[in-house]
Short mmCIF file of C-alpha atoms (C1' of nucleotides) in Angstrom, two decimals:
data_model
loop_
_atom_site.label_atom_id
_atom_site.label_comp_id
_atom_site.label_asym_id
_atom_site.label_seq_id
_atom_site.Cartn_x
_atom_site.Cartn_y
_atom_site.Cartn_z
CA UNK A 81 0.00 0.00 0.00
CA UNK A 82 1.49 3.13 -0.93
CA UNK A 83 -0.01 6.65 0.34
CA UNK A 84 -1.27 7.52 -3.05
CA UNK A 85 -3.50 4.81 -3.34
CA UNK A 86 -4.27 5.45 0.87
CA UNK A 87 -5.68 8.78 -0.48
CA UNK A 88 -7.82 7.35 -2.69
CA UNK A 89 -9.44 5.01 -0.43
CA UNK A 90 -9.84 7.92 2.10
CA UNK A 91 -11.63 10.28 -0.56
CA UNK A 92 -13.72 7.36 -2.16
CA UNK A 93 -15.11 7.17 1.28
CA UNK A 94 -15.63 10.33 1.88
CA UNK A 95 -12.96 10.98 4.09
CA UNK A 96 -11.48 14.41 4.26
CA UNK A 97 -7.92 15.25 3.62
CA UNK A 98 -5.90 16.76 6.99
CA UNK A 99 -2.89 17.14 7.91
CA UNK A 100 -3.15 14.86 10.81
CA UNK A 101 -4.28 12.11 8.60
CA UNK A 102 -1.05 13.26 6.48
CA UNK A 103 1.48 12.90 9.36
CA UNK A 104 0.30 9.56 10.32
CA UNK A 105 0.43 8.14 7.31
CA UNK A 106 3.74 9.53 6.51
CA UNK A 107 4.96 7.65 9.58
CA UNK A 108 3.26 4.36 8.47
CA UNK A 109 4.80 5.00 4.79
CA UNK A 110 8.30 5.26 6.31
CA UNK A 111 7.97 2.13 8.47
CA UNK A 112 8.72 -1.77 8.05
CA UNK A 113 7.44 -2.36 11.58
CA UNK A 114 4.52 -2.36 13.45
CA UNK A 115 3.67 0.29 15.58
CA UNK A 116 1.49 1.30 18.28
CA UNK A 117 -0.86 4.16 18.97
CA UNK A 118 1.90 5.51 21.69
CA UNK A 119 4.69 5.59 19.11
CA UNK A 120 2.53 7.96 16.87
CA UNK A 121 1.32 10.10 19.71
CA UNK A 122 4.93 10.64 20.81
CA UNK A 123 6.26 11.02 17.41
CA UNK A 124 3.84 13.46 16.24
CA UNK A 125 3.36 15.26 19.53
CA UNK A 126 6.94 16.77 18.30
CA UNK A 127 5.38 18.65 15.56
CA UNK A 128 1.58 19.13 16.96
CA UNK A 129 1.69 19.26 21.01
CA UNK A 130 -2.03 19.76 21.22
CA UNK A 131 -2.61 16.43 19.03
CA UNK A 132 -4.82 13.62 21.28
CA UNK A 133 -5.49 10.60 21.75
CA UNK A 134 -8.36 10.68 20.36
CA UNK A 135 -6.94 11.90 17.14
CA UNK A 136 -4.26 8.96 16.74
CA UNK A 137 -6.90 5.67 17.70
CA UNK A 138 -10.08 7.34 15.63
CA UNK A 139 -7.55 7.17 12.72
CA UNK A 140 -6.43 4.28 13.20
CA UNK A 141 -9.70 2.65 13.69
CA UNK A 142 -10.27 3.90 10.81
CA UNK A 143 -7.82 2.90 9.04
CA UNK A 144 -7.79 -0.69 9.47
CA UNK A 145 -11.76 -0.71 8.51
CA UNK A 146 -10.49 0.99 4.64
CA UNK A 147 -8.09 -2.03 4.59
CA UNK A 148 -5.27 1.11 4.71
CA UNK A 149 -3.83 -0.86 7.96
CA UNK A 150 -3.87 -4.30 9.51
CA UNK A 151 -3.92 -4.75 12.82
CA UNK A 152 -1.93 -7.58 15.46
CA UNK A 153 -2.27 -7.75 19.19
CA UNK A 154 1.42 -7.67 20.33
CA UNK A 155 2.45 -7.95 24.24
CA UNK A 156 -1.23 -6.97 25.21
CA UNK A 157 -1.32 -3.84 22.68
CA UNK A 158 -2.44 -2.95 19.39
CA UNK A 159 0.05 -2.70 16.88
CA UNK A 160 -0.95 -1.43 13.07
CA UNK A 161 1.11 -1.82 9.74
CA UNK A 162 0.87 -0.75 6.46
CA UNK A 163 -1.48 -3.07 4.76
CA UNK A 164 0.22 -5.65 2.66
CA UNK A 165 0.64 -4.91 -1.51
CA UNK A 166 0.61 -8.50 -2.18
CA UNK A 167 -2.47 -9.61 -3.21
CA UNK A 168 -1.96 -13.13 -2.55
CA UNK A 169 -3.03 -14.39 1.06
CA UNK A 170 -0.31 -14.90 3.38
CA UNK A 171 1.40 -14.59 7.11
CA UNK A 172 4.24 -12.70 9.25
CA UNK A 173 7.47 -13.61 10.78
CA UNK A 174 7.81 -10.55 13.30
CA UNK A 175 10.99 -9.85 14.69
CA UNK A 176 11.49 -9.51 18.58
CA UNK A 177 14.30 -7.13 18.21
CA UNK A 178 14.23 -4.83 15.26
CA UNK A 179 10.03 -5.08 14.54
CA UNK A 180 10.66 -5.62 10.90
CA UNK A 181 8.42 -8.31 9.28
CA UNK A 182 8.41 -10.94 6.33
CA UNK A 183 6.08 -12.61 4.70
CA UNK A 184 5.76 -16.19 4.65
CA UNK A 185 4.97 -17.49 1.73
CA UNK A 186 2.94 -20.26 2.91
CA UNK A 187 -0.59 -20.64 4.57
CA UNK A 188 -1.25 -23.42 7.30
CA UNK A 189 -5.49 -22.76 6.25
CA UNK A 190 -5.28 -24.92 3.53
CA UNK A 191 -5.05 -27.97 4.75
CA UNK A 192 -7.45 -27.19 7.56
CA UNK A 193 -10.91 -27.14 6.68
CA UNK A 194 -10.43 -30.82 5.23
CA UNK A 195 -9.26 -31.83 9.26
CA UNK A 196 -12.07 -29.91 10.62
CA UNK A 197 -15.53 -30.80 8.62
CA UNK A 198 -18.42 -30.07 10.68
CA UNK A 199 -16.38 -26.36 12.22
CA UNK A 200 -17.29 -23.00 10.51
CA UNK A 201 -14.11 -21.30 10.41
CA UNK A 202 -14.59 -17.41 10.40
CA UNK A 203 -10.84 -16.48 11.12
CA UNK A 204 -7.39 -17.69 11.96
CA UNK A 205 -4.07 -16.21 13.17
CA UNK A 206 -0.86 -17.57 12.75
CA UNK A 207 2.06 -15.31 13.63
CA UNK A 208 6.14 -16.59 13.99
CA UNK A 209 7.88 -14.80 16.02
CA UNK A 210 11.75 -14.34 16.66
CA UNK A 211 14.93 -13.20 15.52
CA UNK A 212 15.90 -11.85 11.48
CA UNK A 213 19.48 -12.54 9.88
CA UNK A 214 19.98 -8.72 10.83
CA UNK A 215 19.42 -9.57 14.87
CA UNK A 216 21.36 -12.63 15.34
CA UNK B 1108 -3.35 -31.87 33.39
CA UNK B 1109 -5.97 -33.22 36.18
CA UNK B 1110 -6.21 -31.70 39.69
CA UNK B 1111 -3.89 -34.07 41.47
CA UNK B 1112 -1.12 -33.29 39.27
CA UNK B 1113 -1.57 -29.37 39.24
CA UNK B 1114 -1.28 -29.80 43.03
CA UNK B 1115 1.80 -32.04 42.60
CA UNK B 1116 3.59 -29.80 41.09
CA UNK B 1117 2.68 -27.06 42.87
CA UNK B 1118 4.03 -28.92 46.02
CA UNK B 1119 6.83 -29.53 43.98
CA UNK B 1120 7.61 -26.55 43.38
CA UNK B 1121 7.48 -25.14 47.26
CA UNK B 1122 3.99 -23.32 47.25
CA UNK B 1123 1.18 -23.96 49.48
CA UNK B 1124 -1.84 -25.30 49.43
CA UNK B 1125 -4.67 -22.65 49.58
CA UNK B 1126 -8.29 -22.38 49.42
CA UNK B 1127 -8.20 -20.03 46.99
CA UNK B 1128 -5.64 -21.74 45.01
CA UNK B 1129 -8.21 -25.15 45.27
CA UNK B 1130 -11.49 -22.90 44.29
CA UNK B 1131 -9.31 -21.62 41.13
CA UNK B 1132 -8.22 -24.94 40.12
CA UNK B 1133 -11.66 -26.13 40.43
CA UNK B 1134 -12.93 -23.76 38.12
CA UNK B 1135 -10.90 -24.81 35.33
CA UNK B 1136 -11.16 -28.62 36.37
CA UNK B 1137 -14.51 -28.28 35.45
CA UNK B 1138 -14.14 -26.19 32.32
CA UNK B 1139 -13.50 -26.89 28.98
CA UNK B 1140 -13.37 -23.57 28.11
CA UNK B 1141 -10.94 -20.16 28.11
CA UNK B 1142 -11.50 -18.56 31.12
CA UNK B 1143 -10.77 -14.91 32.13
CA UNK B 1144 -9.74 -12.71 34.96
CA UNK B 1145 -12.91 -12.01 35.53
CA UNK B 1146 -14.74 -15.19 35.05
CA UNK B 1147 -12.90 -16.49 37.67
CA UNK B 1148 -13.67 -13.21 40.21
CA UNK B 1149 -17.42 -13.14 39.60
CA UNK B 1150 -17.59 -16.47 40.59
CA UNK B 1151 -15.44 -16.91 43.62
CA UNK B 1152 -16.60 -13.54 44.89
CA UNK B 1153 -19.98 -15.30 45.53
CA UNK B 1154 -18.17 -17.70 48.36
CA UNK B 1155 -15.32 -15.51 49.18
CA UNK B 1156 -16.35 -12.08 48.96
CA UNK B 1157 -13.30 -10.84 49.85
CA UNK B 1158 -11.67 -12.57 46.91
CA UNK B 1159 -9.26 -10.02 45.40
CA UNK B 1160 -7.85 -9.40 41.88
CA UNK B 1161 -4.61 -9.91 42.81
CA UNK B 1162 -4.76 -13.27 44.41
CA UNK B 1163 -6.04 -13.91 41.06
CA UNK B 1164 -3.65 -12.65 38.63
CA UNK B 1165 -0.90 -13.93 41.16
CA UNK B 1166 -1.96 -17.46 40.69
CA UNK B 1167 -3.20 -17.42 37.64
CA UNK B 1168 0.39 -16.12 36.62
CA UNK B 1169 1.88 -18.59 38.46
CA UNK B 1170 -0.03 -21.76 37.02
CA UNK B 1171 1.13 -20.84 33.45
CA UNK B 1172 4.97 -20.30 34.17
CA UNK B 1173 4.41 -23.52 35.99
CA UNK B 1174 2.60 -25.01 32.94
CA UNK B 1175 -0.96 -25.90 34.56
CA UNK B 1176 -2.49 -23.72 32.46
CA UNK B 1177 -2.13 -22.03 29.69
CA UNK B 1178 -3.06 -18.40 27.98
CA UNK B 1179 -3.81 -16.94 24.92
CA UNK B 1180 -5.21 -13.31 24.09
CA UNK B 1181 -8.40 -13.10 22.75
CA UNK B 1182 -10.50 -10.00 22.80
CA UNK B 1183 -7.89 -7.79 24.32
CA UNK B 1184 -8.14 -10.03 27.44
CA UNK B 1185 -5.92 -12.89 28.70
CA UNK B 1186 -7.50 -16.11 28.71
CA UNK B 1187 -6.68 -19.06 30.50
CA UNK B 1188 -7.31 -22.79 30.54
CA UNK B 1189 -6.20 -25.98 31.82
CA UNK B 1190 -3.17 -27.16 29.93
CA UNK B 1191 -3.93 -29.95 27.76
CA UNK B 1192 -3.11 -33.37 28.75
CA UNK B 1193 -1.50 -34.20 24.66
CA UNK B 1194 2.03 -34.80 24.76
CA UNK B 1195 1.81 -33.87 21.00
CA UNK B 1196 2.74 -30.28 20.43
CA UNK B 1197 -0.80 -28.97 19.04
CA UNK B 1198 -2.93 -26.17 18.33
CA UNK B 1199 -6.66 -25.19 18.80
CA UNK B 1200 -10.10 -24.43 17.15
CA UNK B 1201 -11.83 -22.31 19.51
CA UNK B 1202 -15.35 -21.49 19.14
CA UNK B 1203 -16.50 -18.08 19.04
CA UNK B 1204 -19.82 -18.80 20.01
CA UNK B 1205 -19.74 -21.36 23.57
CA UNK B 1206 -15.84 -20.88 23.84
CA UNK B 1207 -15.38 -24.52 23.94
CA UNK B 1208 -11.69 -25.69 22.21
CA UNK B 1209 -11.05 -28.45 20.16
CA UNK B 1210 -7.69 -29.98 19.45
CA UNK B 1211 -5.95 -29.60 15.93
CA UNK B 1212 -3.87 -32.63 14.70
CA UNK B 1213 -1.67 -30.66 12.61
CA UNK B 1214 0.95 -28.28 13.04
CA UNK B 1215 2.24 -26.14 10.29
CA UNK B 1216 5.14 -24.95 11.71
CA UNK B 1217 7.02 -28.22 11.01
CA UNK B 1218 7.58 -26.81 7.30
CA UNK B 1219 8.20 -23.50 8.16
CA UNK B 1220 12.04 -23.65 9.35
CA UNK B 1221 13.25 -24.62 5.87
CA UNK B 1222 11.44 -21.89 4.39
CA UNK B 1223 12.68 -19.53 7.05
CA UNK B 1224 16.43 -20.09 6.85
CA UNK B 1225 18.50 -17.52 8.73
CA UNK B 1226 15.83 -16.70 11.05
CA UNK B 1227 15.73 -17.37 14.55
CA UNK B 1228 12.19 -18.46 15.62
CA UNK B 1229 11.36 -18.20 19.26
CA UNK B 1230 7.51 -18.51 19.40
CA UNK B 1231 4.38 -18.77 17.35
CA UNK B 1232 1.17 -18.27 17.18
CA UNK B 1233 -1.44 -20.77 15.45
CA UNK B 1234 -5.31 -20.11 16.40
CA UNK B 1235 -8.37 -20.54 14.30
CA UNK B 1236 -11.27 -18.80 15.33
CA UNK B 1237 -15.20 -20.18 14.36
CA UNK B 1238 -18.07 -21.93 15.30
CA UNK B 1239 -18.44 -25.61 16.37
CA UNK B 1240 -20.68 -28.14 15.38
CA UNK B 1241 -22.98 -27.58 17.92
CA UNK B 1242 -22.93 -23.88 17.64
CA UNK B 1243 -23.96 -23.69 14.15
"C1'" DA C 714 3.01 -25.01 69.83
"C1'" DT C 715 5.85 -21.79 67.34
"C1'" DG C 716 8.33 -19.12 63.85
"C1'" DT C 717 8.62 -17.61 59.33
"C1'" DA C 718 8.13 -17.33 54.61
"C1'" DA C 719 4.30 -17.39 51.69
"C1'" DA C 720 -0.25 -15.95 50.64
"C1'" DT C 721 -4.06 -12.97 50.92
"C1'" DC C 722 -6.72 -8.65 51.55
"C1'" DG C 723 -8.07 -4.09 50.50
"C1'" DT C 724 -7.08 -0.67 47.86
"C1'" DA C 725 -4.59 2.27 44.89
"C1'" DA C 726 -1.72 2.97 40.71
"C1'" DT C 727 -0.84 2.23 35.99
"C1'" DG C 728 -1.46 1.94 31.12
"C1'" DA C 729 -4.12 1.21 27.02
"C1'" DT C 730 -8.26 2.31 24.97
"C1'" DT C 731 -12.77 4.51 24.39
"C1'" DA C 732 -16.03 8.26 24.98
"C1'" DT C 733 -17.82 13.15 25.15
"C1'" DG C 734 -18.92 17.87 24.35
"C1'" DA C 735 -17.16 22.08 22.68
"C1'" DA C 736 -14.37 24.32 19.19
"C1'" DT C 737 -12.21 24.21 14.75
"C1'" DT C 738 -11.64 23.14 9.87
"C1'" DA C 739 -11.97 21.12 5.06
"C1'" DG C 740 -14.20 21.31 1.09
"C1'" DA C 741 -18.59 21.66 -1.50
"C1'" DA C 742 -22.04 24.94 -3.07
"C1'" DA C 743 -23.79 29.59 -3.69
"C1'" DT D 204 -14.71 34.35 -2.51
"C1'" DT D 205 -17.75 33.78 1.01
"C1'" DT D 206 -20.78 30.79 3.39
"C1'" DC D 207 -22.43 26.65 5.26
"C1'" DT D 208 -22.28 22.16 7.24
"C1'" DA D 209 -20.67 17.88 8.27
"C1'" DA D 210 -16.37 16.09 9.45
"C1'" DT D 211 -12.54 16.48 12.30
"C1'" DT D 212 -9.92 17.71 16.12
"C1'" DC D 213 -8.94 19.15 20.92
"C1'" DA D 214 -8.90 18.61 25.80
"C1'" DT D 215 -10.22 15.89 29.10
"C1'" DA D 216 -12.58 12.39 31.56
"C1'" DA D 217 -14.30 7.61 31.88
"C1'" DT D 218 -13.60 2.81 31.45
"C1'" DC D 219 -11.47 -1.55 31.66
"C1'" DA D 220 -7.81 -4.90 32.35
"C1'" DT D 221 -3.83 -5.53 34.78
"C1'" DT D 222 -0.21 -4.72 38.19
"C1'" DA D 223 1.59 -3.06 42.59
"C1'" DC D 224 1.87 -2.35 47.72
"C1'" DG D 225 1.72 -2.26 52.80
"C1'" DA D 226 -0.61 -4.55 56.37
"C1'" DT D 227 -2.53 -8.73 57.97
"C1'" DT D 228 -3.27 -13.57 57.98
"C1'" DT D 229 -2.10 -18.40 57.10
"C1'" DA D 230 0.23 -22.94 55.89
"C1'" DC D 231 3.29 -25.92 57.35
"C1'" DA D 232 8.07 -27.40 58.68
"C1'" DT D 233 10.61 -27.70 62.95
#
DNA sequence: ATGTAAATCGTAATGATTATGAATTAGAAA
DNA sequence: TTTCTAATTCATAATCATTACGATTTACAT
C-alpha cells in the first residue's frame, strides 16, 4: 500500500484530507514495523503538542476498517502496519528485536478445513515470532 | 493436566496449598473452556467475597509459568485454561460462540524452518477462530 | 506449639483504549 | 470568494484490564 493509493481510499469514502491524517500516514509509509498508537502520539506530539489521543486511535480505527492498515495484538497492545501490496493471502514472521516483518509465503489454512468438517471457520491467526538474519 | 497433578507440582515446586488456590483450580477442572480474569472473580466472589484481583492474577500467573495452564489473548483479554493433557505439540479451534476448544492434529510450523532459513524463531502463534458443530 | 516465609486482603496505581462535548476546519455549493 | 455544514480535532474524563503495595493472615516445617 502506498499513500497515493491510501488517499484514494480515504476520498472514495468520503474521508477528508488533513494534515493529521497526512502525518500519520507519513509515519506508516516510512515504516517496516509495526507500531502502536503511543509511538505515533509521541512522534507526532513533536510537531503538533495539542494532538490527542483521540486523534491517533479514531484514525487508526479507521484505518484498518479501509483495509489502509492491519492490525496484530502484540504484548497486550495494538500494533498497526501498512497493509500488505501483495495480493496473494499470506502470514508474518515478526521480529522480537528490530520489529521488521516478512512474509511467509505459505498458509497453514489450507489444509485445515479438510481436518475440521463439521467447524465453521470465520478467522485464523498464525504469527512466527523471533529473531531476522539482521538480529542474530 | 488433572487436579492431582496441578497440586503435585505445585508442592513440587514449594507453594502452598490454599483455598483459593483449590477454588481456582476447580474452576478450570470443570471447564473446557478459556476462562478470564474475571470469570474467575465473579464467581469466587460469591463464596469468598473478599476474593481479590490480585490473588487472582498472582496465581493465575503462576499456574502458566508452571505449565498448569495455559493463555492466549483473545479480545484484548488474557484467557486461561487448563493445559492440555496431549504430549503432541498442538494447536486449537476455539469457538466463538460457547468458547469450547477443540484440538488440531496438525501443526504447520514443522515446514516452516526450511522456508525460514537464517531466522531465529522463538515462538508462534497458530489459532483458528469459528463456530463448532454444535454452535452452528 | 511456634516461627517464618508465603499468601491474601483491601485498595490504589498504571497503562491502554474509548467516549464526550465544545471548538475548529476542510471542502462543497452559492 | 464567502458561506455553510458535516467532518474532524482538541482537551479531558471515563472505562477496563492488569499490576503493585503495605498490612494482615495463614500454611506448614521444625
Amino acid at each position: 500500500m502506498n499513500i497515493t493509493r491510501a488517499w484514494e481510499i480515504l476520498k472514495n469514502s468520503g474521508y477528508k484530507k488533513t494534515d493529521k491524517r497526512e502525518l500519520i500516514l507519513n509515519m506508516f509509509d516510512e515504516s517496516e514495523k509495526y507500531l502502536t498508537a503511543r509511538d505515533l502520539l509521541t512522534v507526532l506530539k513533536k510537531d503538533y503538542p495539542g494532538m490527542s489521543f483521540d486523534t491517533i486511535y479514531r484514525n487508526l480505527t479507521t484505518f484498518v476498517e479501509l483495509g489502509i492498515l492491519e492490525e496484530t495484538e502484540l504484548n497486550g497492545e495494538k500494533n498497526f502496519r501498512m497493509q500488505c501490496e501483495s495480493e496473494h493471502h499470506h502470514h508474518h514472521f515478526i521480529c522480537m528485536d528490530c520489529g521488521n516483518v516478512k512474509e511467509i509465503p505459505v498458509c497453514p489454512m489450507e489444509m485445515m478445513s479438510e481436518k475440521l468438517p463439521d467447524y465453521t471457520i470465520e478467522s485464523h491467526k498464525f504469527e512466527i515470532y523471533g529473531k531476522c538474519p539482521n538480529c542474530q
